[in-house]
């Protein structure tokens, strides 16, 4: 299962970062934001918070941990490992709070 491999840091850093943090993060967070806004406009505030946060925050957490662990792998390029760690922690934190 890909989520388990991501969580454990078994994916190459480039795949974990670009595929799951950047591309996947864009899809998941844009979708949940649109769902959140649609539900708020429909007067379903509690459902909006569930869609907006209960779905995206766990994804963001798994991705942040996965990229962090992938950056610590022996085959990760040390020039990019620190930058990937910083970018994913800052990016996923911002996406989780907004």
Short mmCIF file of N, CA and C in Angstrom, two decimals:
data_model
loop_
_atom_site.label_atom_id
_atom_site.label_comp_id
_atom_site.label_asym_id
_atom_site.label_seq_id
_atom_site.Cartn_x
_atom_site.Cartn_y
_atom_site.Cartn_z
N UNK A 1 0.85 -1.18 0.00
CA UNK A 1 0.00 0.00 0.00
C UNK A 1 0.89 1.24 0.00
N UNK A 2 0.58 2.16 -0.89
CA UNK A 2 1.43 3.34 -1.08
C UNK A 2 1.45 4.25 0.14
N UNK A 3 0.32 4.39 0.83
CA UNK A 3 0.28 5.26 2.02
C UNK A 3 1.21 4.74 3.10
N UNK A 4 1.28 3.44 3.26
CA UNK A 4 2.17 2.84 4.26
C UNK A 4 3.63 3.07 3.88
N UNK A 5 3.95 2.90 2.61
CA UNK A 5 5.32 3.13 2.15
C UNK A 5 5.70 4.60 2.30
N UNK A 6 4.76 5.49 2.00
CA UNK A 6 5.01 6.93 2.17
C UNK A 6 5.26 7.24 3.64
N UNK A 7 4.38 6.79 4.52
CA UNK A 7 4.51 7.04 5.96
C UNK A 7 5.85 6.56 6.50
N UNK A 8 6.29 5.41 6.04
CA UNK A 8 7.56 4.82 6.53
C UNK A 8 8.80 5.47 5.91
N UNK A 9 8.60 6.33 4.92
CA UNK A 9 9.74 6.96 4.27
C UNK A 9 10.44 6.05 3.30
N UNK A 10 9.73 5.06 2.78
CA UNK A 10 10.32 4.08 1.87
C UNK A 10 10.34 4.55 0.42
N UNK A 11 9.65 5.64 0.12
CA UNK A 11 9.65 6.16 -1.24
C UNK A 11 10.87 7.05 -1.47
N UNK A 12 11.35 7.11 -2.70
CA UNK A 12 12.43 8.07 -3.00
C UNK A 12 11.96 9.49 -2.68
N UNK A 13 12.88 10.33 -2.27
CA UNK A 13 12.54 11.69 -1.87
C UNK A 13 11.80 12.45 -2.97
N UNK A 14 12.26 12.35 -4.20
CA UNK A 14 11.60 13.06 -5.30
C UNK A 14 10.15 12.65 -5.46
N UNK A 15 9.86 11.37 -5.37
CA UNK A 15 8.49 10.89 -5.50
C UNK A 15 7.64 11.34 -4.31
N UNK A 16 8.19 11.18 -3.12
CA UNK A 16 7.44 11.59 -1.93
C UNK A 16 7.12 13.07 -1.98
N UNK A 17 8.09 13.88 -2.35
CA UNK A 17 7.88 15.33 -2.35
C UNK A 17 7.01 15.79 -3.52
N UNK A 18 7.45 15.49 -4.76
CA UNK A 18 6.76 16.05 -5.92
C UNK A 18 5.41 15.40 -6.19
N UNK A 19 5.33 14.09 -6.02
CA UNK A 19 4.07 13.40 -6.32
C UNK A 19 3.06 13.56 -5.20
N UNK A 20 3.50 13.28 -3.97
CA UNK A 20 2.54 13.21 -2.86
C UNK A 20 2.39 14.54 -2.11
N UNK A 21 3.47 15.30 -1.93
CA UNK A 21 3.35 16.57 -1.22
C UNK A 21 2.83 17.67 -2.15
N UNK A 22 3.46 17.82 -3.30
CA UNK A 22 3.09 18.92 -4.18
C UNK A 22 1.82 18.61 -4.97
N UNK A 23 1.85 17.57 -5.79
CA UNK A 23 0.69 17.27 -6.64
C UNK A 23 -0.50 16.77 -5.81
N UNK A 24 -0.25 15.77 -4.97
CA UNK A 24 -1.33 15.24 -4.13
C UNK A 24 -1.86 16.28 -3.16
N UNK A 25 -0.95 17.07 -2.59
CA UNK A 25 -1.36 18.13 -1.67
C UNK A 25 -2.23 19.17 -2.35
N UNK A 26 -1.89 19.50 -3.58
CA UNK A 26 -2.69 20.45 -4.35
C UNK A 26 -4.10 19.91 -4.58
N UNK A 27 -4.19 18.66 -5.01
CA UNK A 27 -5.50 18.06 -5.29
C UNK A 27 -6.34 17.93 -4.02
N UNK A 28 -5.76 17.36 -2.98
CA UNK A 28 -6.50 17.13 -1.73
C UNK A 28 -6.93 18.45 -1.11
N UNK A 29 -6.01 19.39 -0.96
CA UNK A 29 -6.33 20.64 -0.28
C UNK A 29 -7.23 21.55 -1.10
N UNK A 30 -7.09 21.56 -2.42
CA UNK A 30 -8.00 22.35 -3.25
C UNK A 30 -9.41 21.76 -3.19
N UNK A 31 -9.50 20.45 -3.24
CA UNK A 31 -10.82 19.79 -3.19
C UNK A 31 -11.51 20.03 -1.86
N UNK A 32 -10.78 19.88 -0.77
CA UNK A 32 -11.41 20.07 0.53
C UNK A 32 -11.75 21.54 0.77
N UNK A 33 -10.96 22.44 0.23
CA UNK A 33 -11.27 23.87 0.36
C UNK A 33 -12.55 24.21 -0.40
N UNK A 34 -12.67 23.69 -1.61
CA UNK A 34 -13.90 23.93 -2.38
C UNK A 34 -15.11 23.32 -1.68
N UNK A 35 -14.94 22.11 -1.15
CA UNK A 35 -16.03 21.48 -0.40
C UNK A 35 -16.40 22.28 0.83
N UNK A 36 -15.40 22.78 1.52
CA UNK A 36 -15.62 23.61 2.69
C UNK A 36 -16.44 24.85 2.34
N UNK A 37 -16.01 25.56 1.30
CA UNK A 37 -16.70 26.79 0.89
C UNK A 37 -18.13 26.51 0.44
N UNK A 38 -18.32 25.45 -0.32
CA UNK A 38 -19.65 25.09 -0.79
C UNK A 38 -20.57 24.77 0.38
N UNK A 39 -20.08 24.01 1.36
CA UNK A 39 -20.89 23.66 2.51
C UNK A 39 -21.20 24.87 3.40
N UNK A 40 -20.25 25.78 3.54
CA UNK A 40 -20.50 26.99 4.32
C UNK A 40 -21.59 27.82 3.64
N UNK A 41 -21.51 27.95 2.34
CA UNK A 41 -22.53 28.73 1.62
C UNK A 41 -23.90 28.05 1.71
N UNK A 42 -23.91 26.73 1.88
CA UNK A 42 -25.17 26.00 2.01
C UNK A 42 -25.67 25.98 3.45
N UNK A 43 -24.92 26.63 4.36
CA UNK A 43 -25.33 26.70 5.75
C UNK A 43 -24.98 25.47 6.57
N UNK A 44 -24.16 24.61 6.05
CA UNK A 44 -23.75 23.38 6.73
C UNK A 44 -22.35 23.56 7.35
N UNK A 45 -22.29 24.38 8.37
CA UNK A 45 -20.99 24.78 8.93
C UNK A 45 -20.24 23.60 9.54
N UNK A 46 -20.92 22.75 10.30
CA UNK A 46 -20.23 21.62 10.93
C UNK A 46 -19.71 20.65 9.87
N UNK A 47 -20.51 20.36 8.87
CA UNK A 47 -20.06 19.49 7.78
C UNK A 47 -18.89 20.13 7.04
N UNK A 48 -18.91 21.45 6.92
CA UNK A 48 -17.81 22.15 6.25
C UNK A 48 -16.50 21.95 6.98
N UNK A 49 -16.54 22.01 8.31
CA UNK A 49 -15.31 21.81 9.07
C UNK A 49 -14.81 20.37 8.97
N UNK A 50 -15.73 19.43 8.91
CA UNK A 50 -15.33 18.02 8.74
C UNK A 50 -14.64 17.84 7.39
N UNK A 51 -15.27 18.35 6.34
CA UNK A 51 -14.68 18.22 5.00
C UNK A 51 -13.38 19.01 4.91
N UNK A 52 -13.38 20.21 5.45
CA UNK A 52 -12.22 21.09 5.32
C UNK A 52 -11.01 20.67 6.14
N UNK A 53 -11.24 20.05 7.27
CA UNK A 53 -10.12 19.74 8.15
C UNK A 53 -9.93 18.25 8.42
N UNK A 54 -11.00 17.52 8.64
CA UNK A 54 -10.88 16.11 9.00
C UNK A 54 -10.37 15.27 7.82
N UNK A 55 -10.48 15.78 6.63
CA UNK A 55 -9.98 15.05 5.47
C UNK A 55 -8.58 15.49 5.07
N UNK A 56 -8.33 16.79 5.10
CA UNK A 56 -7.04 17.29 4.61
C UNK A 56 -5.92 17.19 5.64
N UNK A 57 -6.23 17.42 6.90
CA UNK A 57 -5.16 17.42 7.91
C UNK A 57 -4.48 16.05 8.04
N UNK A 58 -5.22 14.94 8.10
CA UNK A 58 -4.53 13.64 8.15
C UNK A 58 -3.66 13.39 6.92
N UNK A 59 -4.15 13.78 5.75
CA UNK A 59 -3.34 13.62 4.54
C UNK A 59 -2.05 14.44 4.67
N UNK A 60 -2.18 15.69 5.08
CA UNK A 60 -1.02 16.56 5.21
C UNK A 60 -0.02 16.02 6.22
N UNK A 61 -0.52 15.44 7.30
CA UNK A 61 0.36 14.85 8.32
C UNK A 61 1.13 13.66 7.76
N UNK A 62 0.44 12.76 7.09
CA UNK A 62 1.10 11.58 6.51
C UNK A 62 2.16 12.01 5.50
N UNK A 63 1.83 12.98 4.67
CA UNK A 63 2.78 13.45 3.66
C UNK A 63 3.99 14.12 4.31
N UNK A 64 3.76 14.95 5.31
CA UNK A 64 4.88 15.63 5.97
C UNK A 64 5.82 14.62 6.62
N UNK A 65 5.26 13.64 7.31
CA UNK A 65 6.09 12.60 7.95
C UNK A 65 6.81 11.79 6.88
N UNK A 66 6.10 11.43 5.81
CA UNK A 66 6.71 10.64 4.76
C UNK A 66 7.86 11.34 4.07
N UNK A 67 7.68 12.61 3.74
CA UNK A 67 8.76 13.37 3.10
C UNK A 67 9.93 13.52 4.07
N UNK A 68 9.64 13.80 5.33
CA UNK A 68 10.70 13.95 6.33
C UNK A 68 11.53 12.68 6.42
N UNK A 69 10.85 11.55 6.49
CA UNK A 69 11.56 10.27 6.59
C UNK A 69 12.29 9.92 5.30
N UNK A 70 11.69 10.21 4.16
CA UNK A 70 12.36 9.96 2.88
C UNK A 70 13.62 10.81 2.75
N UNK A 71 13.57 12.02 3.28
CA UNK A 71 14.74 12.90 3.23
C UNK A 71 15.88 12.36 4.09
N UNK A 72 15.57 11.53 5.06
CA UNK A 72 16.59 10.94 5.92
C UNK A 72 17.19 9.65 5.40
N UNK A 73 16.70 9.19 4.27
CA UNK A 73 17.23 7.96 3.68
C UNK A 73 18.66 8.17 3.20
N UNK A 74 19.43 7.09 3.19
CA UNK A 74 20.82 7.17 2.75
C UNK A 74 20.95 7.59 1.29
N UNK A 75 19.97 7.22 0.46
CA UNK A 75 20.07 7.54 -0.96
C UNK A 75 19.50 8.92 -1.32
N UNK A 76 19.02 9.65 -0.34
CA UNK A 76 18.49 11.00 -0.59
C UNK A 76 19.64 11.97 -0.80
N UNK A 77 19.50 12.82 -1.79
CA UNK A 77 20.52 13.83 -2.07
C UNK A 77 20.53 14.84 -0.93
N UNK A 78 21.63 14.95 -0.20
CA UNK A 78 21.66 15.85 0.96
C UNK A 78 21.43 17.32 0.60
N UNK A 79 21.69 17.70 -0.66
CA UNK A 79 21.45 19.08 -1.07
C UNK A 79 19.97 19.40 -1.08
N UNK A 80 19.13 18.39 -1.31
CA UNK A 80 17.70 18.61 -1.41
C UNK A 80 16.94 18.16 -0.17
N UNK A 81 17.55 17.32 0.64
CA UNK A 81 16.85 16.76 1.79
C UNK A 81 16.39 17.84 2.78
N UNK A 82 17.28 18.75 3.12
CA UNK A 82 16.93 19.82 4.06
C UNK A 82 15.87 20.76 3.49
N UNK A 83 16.01 21.08 2.21
CA UNK A 83 15.04 21.96 1.57
C UNK A 83 13.66 21.29 1.50
N UNK A 84 13.64 20.01 1.19
CA UNK A 84 12.37 19.28 1.12
C UNK A 84 11.71 19.22 2.50
N UNK A 85 12.51 18.98 3.53
CA UNK A 85 11.96 18.93 4.88
C UNK A 85 11.35 20.28 5.27
N UNK A 86 12.08 21.34 5.03
CA UNK A 86 11.58 22.67 5.36
C UNK A 86 10.32 23.00 4.56
N UNK A 87 10.37 22.75 3.27
CA UNK A 87 9.22 23.07 2.41
C UNK A 87 7.97 22.30 2.81
N UNK A 88 8.11 21.02 3.13
CA UNK A 88 6.93 20.22 3.44
C UNK A 88 6.36 20.58 4.81
N UNK A 89 7.21 20.88 5.77
CA UNK A 89 6.70 21.25 7.08
C UNK A 89 5.98 22.60 7.01
N UNK A 90 6.59 23.56 6.38
CA UNK A 90 5.97 24.88 6.25
C UNK A 90 4.71 24.80 5.39
N UNK A 91 4.83 24.16 4.24
CA UNK A 91 3.70 24.07 3.32
C UNK A 91 2.51 23.33 3.89
N UNK A 92 2.74 22.18 4.46
CA UNK A 92 1.62 21.38 5.01
C UNK A 92 1.02 22.03 6.26
N UNK A 93 1.83 22.74 7.01
CA UNK A 93 1.29 23.46 8.16
C UNK A 93 0.36 24.57 7.70
N UNK A 94 0.80 25.33 6.71
CA UNK A 94 -0.04 26.42 6.18
C UNK A 94 -1.31 25.85 5.58
N UNK A 95 -1.20 24.79 4.79
CA UNK A 95 -2.38 24.20 4.18
C UNK A 95 -3.34 23.62 5.22
N UNK A 96 -2.82 23.11 6.30
CA UNK A 96 -3.67 22.53 7.34
C UNK A 96 -4.39 23.59 8.15
N UNK A 97 -3.80 24.77 8.28
CA UNK A 97 -4.40 25.82 9.09
C UNK A 97 -5.34 26.74 8.31
N UNK A 98 -5.25 26.71 6.99
CA UNK A 98 -6.08 27.61 6.19
C UNK A 98 -7.20 26.87 5.50
#
